[in-house]
Short mmCIF file of C-alpha atoms in Angstrom, two decimals:
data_model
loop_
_atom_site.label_atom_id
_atom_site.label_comp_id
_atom_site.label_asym_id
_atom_site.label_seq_id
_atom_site.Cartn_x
_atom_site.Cartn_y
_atom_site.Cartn_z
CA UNK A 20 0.00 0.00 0.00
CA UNK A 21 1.46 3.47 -0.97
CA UNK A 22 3.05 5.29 1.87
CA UNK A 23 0.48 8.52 2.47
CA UNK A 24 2.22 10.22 4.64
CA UNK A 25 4.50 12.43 2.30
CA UNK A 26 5.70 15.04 4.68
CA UNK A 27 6.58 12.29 6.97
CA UNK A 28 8.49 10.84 4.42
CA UNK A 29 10.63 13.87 3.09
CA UNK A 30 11.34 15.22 6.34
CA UNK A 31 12.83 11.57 7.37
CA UNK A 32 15.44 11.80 4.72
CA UNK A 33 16.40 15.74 5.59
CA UNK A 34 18.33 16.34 8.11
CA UNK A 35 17.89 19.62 10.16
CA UNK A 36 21.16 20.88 8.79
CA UNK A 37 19.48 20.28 5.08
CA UNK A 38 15.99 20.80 6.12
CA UNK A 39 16.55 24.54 5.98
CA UNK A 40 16.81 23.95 1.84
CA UNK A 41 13.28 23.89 1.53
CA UNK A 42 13.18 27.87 2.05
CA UNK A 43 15.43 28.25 -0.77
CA UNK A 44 14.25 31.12 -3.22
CA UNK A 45 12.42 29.29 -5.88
CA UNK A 46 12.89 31.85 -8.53
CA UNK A 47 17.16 32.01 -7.86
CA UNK A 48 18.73 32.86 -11.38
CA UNK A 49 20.22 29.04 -10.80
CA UNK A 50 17.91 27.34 -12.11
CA UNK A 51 16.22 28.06 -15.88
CA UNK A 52 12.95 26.64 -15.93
CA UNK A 53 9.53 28.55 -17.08
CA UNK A 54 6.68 27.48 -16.08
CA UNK A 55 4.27 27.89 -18.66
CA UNK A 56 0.50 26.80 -19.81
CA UNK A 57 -0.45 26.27 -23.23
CA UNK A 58 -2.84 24.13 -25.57
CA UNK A 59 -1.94 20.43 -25.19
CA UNK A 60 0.94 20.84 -22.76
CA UNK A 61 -0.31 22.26 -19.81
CA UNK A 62 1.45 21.85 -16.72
CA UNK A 63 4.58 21.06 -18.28
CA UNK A 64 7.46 22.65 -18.03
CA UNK A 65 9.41 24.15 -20.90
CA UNK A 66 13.54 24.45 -21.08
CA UNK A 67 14.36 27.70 -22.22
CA UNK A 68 17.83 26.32 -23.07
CA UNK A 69 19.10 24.66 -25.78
CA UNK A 70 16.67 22.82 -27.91
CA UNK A 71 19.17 20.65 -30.22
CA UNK A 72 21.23 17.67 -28.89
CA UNK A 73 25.09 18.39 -29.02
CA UNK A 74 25.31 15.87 -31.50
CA UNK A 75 24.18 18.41 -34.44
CA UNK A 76 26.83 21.08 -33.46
CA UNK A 77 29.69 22.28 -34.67
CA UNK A 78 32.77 20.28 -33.96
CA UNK A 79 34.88 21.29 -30.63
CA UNK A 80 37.90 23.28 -31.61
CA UNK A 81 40.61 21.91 -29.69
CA UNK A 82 41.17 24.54 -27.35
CA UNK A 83 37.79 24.16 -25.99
CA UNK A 84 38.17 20.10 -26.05
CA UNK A 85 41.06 20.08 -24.04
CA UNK A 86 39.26 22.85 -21.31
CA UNK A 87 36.53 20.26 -21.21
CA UNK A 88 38.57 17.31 -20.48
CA UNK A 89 40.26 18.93 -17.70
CA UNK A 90 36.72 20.15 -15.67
CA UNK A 91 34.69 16.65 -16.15
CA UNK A 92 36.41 15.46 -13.00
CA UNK A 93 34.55 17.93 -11.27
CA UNK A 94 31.26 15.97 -12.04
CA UNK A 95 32.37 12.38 -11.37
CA UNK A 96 31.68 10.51 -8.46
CA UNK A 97 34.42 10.61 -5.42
CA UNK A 98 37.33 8.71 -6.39
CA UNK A 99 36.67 5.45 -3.69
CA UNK A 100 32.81 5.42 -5.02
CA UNK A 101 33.41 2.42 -7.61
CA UNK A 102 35.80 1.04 -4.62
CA UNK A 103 33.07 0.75 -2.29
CA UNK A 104 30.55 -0.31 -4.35
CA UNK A 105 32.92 -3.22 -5.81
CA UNK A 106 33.82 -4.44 -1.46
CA UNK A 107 30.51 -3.71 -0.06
CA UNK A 108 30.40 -0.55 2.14
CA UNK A 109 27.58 0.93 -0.67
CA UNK A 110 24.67 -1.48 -0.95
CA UNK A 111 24.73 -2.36 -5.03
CA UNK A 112 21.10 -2.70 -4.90
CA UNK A 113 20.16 0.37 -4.24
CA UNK A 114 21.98 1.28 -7.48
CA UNK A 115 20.51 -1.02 -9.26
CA UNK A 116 17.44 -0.83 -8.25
CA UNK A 117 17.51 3.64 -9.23
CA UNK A 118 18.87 2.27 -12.28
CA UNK A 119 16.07 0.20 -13.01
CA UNK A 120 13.43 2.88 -12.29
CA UNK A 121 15.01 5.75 -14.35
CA UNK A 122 15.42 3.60 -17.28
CA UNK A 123 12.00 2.16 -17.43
CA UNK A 124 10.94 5.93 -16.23
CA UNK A 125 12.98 7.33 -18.81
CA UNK A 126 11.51 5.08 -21.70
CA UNK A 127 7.99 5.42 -20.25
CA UNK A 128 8.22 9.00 -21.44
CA UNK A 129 9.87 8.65 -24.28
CA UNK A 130 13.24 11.09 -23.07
CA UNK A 131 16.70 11.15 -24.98
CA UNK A 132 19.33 9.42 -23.99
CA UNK A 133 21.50 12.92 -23.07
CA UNK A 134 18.77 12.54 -19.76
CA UNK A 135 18.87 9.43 -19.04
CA UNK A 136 22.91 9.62 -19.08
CA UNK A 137 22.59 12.59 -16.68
CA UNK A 138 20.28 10.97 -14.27
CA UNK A 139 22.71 8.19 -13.44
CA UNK A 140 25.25 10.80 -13.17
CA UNK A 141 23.65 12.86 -10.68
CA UNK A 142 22.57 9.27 -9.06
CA UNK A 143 25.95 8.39 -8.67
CA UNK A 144 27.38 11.46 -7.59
CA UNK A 145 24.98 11.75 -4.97
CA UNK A 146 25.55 8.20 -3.49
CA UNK A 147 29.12 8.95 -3.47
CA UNK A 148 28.75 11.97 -1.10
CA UNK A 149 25.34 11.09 0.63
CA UNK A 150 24.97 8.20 3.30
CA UNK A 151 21.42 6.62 2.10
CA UNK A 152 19.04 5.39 5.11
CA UNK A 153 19.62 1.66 5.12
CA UNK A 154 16.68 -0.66 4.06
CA UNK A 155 14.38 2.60 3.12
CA UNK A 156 13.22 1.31 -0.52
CA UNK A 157 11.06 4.79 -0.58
CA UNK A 158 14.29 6.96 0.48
CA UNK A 159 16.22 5.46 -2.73
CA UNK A 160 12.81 5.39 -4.85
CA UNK A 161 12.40 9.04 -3.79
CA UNK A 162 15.81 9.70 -4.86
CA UNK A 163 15.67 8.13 -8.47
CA UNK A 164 12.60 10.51 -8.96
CA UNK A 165 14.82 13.55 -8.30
CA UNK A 166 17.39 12.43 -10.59
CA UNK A 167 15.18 11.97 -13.30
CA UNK A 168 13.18 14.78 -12.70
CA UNK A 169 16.55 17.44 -12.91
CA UNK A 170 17.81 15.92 -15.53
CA UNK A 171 14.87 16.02 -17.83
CA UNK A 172 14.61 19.50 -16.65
CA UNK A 173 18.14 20.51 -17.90
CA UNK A 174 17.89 18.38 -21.18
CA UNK A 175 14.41 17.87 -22.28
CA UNK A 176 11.33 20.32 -23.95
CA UNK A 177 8.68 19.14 -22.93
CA UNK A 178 8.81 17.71 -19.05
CA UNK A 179 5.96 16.26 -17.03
CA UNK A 180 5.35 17.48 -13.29
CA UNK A 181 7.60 15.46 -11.19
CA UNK A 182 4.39 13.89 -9.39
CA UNK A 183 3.05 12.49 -12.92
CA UNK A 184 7.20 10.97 -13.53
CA UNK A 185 6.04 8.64 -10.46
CA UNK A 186 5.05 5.58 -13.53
CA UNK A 187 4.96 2.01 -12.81
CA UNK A 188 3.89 0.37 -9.50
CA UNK A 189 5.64 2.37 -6.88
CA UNK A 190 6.13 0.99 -3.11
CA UNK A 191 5.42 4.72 -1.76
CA UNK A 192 3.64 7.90 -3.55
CA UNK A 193 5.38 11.55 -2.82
CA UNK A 194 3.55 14.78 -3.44
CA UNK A 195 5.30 18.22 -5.43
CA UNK A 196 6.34 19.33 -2.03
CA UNK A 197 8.43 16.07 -0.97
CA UNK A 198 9.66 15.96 -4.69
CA UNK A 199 11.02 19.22 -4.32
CA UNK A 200 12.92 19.01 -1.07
CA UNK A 201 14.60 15.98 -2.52
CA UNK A 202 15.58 18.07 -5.28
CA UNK A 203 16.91 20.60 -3.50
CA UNK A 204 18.68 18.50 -1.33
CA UNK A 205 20.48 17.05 -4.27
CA UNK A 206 20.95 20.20 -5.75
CA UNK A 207 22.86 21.15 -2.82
CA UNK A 208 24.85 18.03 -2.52
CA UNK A 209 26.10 18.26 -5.85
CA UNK A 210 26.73 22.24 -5.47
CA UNK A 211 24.54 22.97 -8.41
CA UNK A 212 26.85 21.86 -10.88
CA UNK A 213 24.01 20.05 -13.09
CA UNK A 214 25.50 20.67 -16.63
CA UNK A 215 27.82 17.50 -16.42
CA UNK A 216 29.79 15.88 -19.08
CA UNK A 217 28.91 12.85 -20.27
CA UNK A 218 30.19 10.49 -22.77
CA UNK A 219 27.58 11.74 -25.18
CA UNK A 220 29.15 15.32 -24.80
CA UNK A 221 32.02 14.21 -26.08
CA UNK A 222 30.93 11.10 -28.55
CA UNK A 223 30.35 13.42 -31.80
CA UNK A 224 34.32 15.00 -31.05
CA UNK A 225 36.23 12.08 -31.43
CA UNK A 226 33.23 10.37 -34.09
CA UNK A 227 34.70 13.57 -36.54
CA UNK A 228 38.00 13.06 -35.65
CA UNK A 229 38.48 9.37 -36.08
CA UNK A 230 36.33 9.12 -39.54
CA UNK A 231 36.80 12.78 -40.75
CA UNK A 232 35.26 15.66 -40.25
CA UNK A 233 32.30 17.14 -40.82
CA UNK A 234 31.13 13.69 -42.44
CA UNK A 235 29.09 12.14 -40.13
CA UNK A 236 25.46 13.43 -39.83
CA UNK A 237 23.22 13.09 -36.66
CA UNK A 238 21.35 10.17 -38.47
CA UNK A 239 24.17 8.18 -38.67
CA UNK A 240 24.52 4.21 -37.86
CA UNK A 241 27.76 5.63 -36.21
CA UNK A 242 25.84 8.12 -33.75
CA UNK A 243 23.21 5.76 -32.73
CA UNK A 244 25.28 3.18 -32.19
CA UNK A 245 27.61 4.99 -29.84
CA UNK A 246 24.29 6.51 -28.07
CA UNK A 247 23.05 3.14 -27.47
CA UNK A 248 26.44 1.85 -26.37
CA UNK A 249 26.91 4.67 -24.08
CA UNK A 250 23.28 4.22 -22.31
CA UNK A 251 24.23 0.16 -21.97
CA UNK A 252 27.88 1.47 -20.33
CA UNK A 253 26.18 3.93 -18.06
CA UNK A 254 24.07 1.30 -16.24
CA UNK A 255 26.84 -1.37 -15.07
CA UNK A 256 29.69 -0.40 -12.28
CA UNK A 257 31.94 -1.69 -14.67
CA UNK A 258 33.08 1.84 -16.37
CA UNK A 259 33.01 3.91 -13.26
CA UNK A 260 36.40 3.03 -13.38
CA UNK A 261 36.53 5.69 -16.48
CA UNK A 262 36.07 9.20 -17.33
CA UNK A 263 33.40 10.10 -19.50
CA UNK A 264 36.26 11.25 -22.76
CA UNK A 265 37.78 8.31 -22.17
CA UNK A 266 34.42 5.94 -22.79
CA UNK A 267 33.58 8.02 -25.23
CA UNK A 268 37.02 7.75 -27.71
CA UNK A 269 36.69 3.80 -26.60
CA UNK A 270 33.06 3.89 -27.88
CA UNK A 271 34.17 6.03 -31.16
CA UNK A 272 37.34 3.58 -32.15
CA UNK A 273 34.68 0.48 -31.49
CA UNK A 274 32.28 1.63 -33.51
CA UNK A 275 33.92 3.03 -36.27
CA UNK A 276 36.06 -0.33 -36.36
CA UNK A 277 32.85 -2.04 -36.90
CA UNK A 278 32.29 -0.45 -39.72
CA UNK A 279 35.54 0.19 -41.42
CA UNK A 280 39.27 -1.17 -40.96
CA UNK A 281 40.62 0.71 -38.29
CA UNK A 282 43.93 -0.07 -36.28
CA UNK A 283 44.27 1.25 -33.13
CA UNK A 284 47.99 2.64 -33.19
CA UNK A 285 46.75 3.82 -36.73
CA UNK A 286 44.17 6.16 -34.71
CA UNK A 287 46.31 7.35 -31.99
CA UNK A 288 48.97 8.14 -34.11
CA UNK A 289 46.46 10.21 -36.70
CA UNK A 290 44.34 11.70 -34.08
CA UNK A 291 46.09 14.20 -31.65
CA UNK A 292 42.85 14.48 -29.40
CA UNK A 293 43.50 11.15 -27.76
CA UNK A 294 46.47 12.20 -26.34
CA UNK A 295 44.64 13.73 -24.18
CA UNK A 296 42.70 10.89 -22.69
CA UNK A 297 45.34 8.70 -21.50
CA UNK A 298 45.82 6.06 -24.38
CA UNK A 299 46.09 3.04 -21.71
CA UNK A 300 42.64 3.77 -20.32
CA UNK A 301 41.05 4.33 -23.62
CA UNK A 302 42.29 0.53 -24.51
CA UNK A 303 41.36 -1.10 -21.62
CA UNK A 304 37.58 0.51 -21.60
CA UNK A 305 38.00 -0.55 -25.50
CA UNK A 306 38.22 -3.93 -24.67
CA UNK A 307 35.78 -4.16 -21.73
CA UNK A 308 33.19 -3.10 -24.66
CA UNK A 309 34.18 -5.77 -26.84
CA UNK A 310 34.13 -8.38 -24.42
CA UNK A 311 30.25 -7.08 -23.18
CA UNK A 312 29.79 -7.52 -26.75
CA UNK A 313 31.09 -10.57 -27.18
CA UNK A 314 29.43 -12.20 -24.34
CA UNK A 315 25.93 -11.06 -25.57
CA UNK A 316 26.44 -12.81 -28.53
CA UNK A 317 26.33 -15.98 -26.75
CA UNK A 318 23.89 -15.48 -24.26
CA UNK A 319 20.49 -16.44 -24.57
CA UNK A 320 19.23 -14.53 -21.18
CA UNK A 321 20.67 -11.99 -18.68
CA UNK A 322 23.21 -13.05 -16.40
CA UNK A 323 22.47 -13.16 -12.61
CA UNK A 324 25.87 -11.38 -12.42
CA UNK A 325 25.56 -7.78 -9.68
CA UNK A 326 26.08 -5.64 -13.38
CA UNK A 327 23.22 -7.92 -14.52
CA UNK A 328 21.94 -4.73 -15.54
CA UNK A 329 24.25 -3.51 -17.82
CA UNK A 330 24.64 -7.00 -19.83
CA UNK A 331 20.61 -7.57 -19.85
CA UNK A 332 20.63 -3.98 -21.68
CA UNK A 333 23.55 -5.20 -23.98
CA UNK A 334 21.04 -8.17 -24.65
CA UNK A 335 17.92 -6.36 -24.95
CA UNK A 336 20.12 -3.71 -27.82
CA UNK A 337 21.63 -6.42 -29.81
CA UNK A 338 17.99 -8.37 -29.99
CA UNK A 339 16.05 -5.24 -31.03
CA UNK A 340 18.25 -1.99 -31.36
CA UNK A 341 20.72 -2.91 -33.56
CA UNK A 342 21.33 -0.54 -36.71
CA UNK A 343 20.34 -1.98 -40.04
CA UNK A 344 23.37 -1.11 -41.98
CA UNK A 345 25.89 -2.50 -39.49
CA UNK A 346 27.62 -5.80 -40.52
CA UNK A 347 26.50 -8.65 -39.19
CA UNK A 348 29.53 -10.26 -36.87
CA UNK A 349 31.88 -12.68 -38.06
CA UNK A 350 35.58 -14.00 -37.57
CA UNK A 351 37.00 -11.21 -39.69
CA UNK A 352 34.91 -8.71 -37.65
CA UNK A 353 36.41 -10.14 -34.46
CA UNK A 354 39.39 -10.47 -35.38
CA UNK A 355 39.10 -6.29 -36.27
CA UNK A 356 37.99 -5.96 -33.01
CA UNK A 357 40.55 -7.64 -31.27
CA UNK A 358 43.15 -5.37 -33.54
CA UNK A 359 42.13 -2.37 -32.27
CA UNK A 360 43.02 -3.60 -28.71
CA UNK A 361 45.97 -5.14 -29.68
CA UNK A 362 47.35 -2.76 -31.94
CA UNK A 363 47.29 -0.12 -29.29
CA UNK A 364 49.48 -1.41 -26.66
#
């Protein structure tokens, strides 16, 4: 039965240091929302930002590339997060379990994958910093609804109110009010830096670079097969262990080698922006993909395995999601595959 007592349940997870956000000025120049009311999409709220993914503009001039790679650290989890997930001290299930919701949240409504991407960012971020009330499934439900509900704020046009984003058969029901003191309180946990990078912000960069640029249009194989790579990546533990330029140039030199004969060294040698993402990283996240895409090849279900997750997703891609024009795999494919690895070292 849903949990009616909302205030109950919002004030539990605040503590009286925190519970003071809930007087924060709603109309601060931090955030950028309008609230506005008009035929067909009442209620919803509009982004006054930008209204095009990052995948349509402009290639990064270097300059700004190499600014960008410097700052993403700032908007990564703390450095013993994937650590403590992998011995025990943070519960995996709760992680899994947000995971789950945002996803089938995030599909429910029909949102890009630029929010979905963000929401486990600013899930995982949070859990890194934030000690999570131990066996509250409404305190980490609550929690994936405020994730999902900032993030589709900051990327998306056309956003429902956070109390209609509550889809599926939730354990507990919040109101707007609860919603928004969880917001605020992981607003203020992750110091209001919500514009994160992503792979995705960086996936089109090293796309142009690696194949040429200005050749690769936003309808490309090559872009949605990185996006749906990238969305897969995001939901296992397994690529914590990277920053987000160095999954996406491993996600760029996959893809393009699936497409075209491309040898690692070959890349880093004609490339100068991977010098910038420490080479040795890039390979080994290179090969993680290959082997997560290897093993769903031959598996017929979703292993019970803690990043279940992430390899059920790989499943559920290469079933259904795969793009028409790619090749179908075989040993001369593999063997590619295994090149780029190899010929990197």
């Amino acid at each position: 039965m849903a949990d009616k007592n909302y205030d109950w349940v919002g004030s539990t997870l605040l503590c009286e240091e925190t519970n003071s956000l809930c007087f924060i000025d709603l109309d601060s120049p931090a955030t950028d929302e309008v609230t506005q009311e008009t035929d067909g999409y009442k209620g919803f709220i509009f982004d006054t930002g930008r209204l095009q993914p990052l995948i349509d503009l402009p290639s990064l001039c270097e300059e700004s590339f190499c600014l960008m790679v410097e700052k993403e650290i700032q908007y990564m989890p703390k450095q013993d997060y994937l650590k403590r997930l992998r011995c025990g001290d943070l519960d995996l299930t709760v992680r899994r379990d947000a995971v789950d919701w945002i996803w089938k949240a995030h599909r429910h409504y029909g949102f890009g994958d630029f929010s979905f991407c963000l929401s486990i960012n600013y899930l995982d971020r949070f859990l890194s910093m934030y000690e999570m009330p131990n066996n509250q499934t409404w305190a980490v439900q609550l929690l994936s609804l405020a994730c999902l509900s900032i993030a589709a704020k900051v990327e998306e046009i056309y956003v429902p109110s956070t109390v209609d984003l509550q889809v599926g058969e939730p354990k507990s029901m919040f109101d707007g009010k609860t919603i928004q003191r969880m917001e605020l309180l992981l607003l203020s946990t992750l110091e209001w830096r919500m514009q994160s990078y992503t792979p995705l912000t960086f996936i089109d960069h090293f796309l142009r670079k690696i194949n040429g640029d200005d050749k690769i249009p936003s309808s490309s194989p090559l872009i949605s097969r990185s996006m749906q790579i990238i969305s897969g990546t995001t939901k296992g533990i397994e690529f914590l262990e990277f920053r987000p330029s160095q999954i996406a140039a491993a996600v760029a030199m996959f893809v393009s080698a699936e497409t075209v004969v491309v040898a690692g060294e070959d890349i880093f040698r004609d490339v100068p922006c991977l010098s910038h993402v420490q080479k040795e990283k890039v390979m080994k996240c290179v090969e993680l993909i290959q082997d997560l895409d290897e093993r769903s090849e031959s598996s017929d279900s979703a292993p019970q395995s803690p990043n279940g997750v992430l390899e059920a997703a790989w499943l559920s891609f290469k079933a259904v999601g795969s793009c028409p024009s790619s090749p179908q795999t075989s040993p001369d494919t593999k063997r590619r595959r295994l090149d780029i690895c190899n010929g990197g070292k």
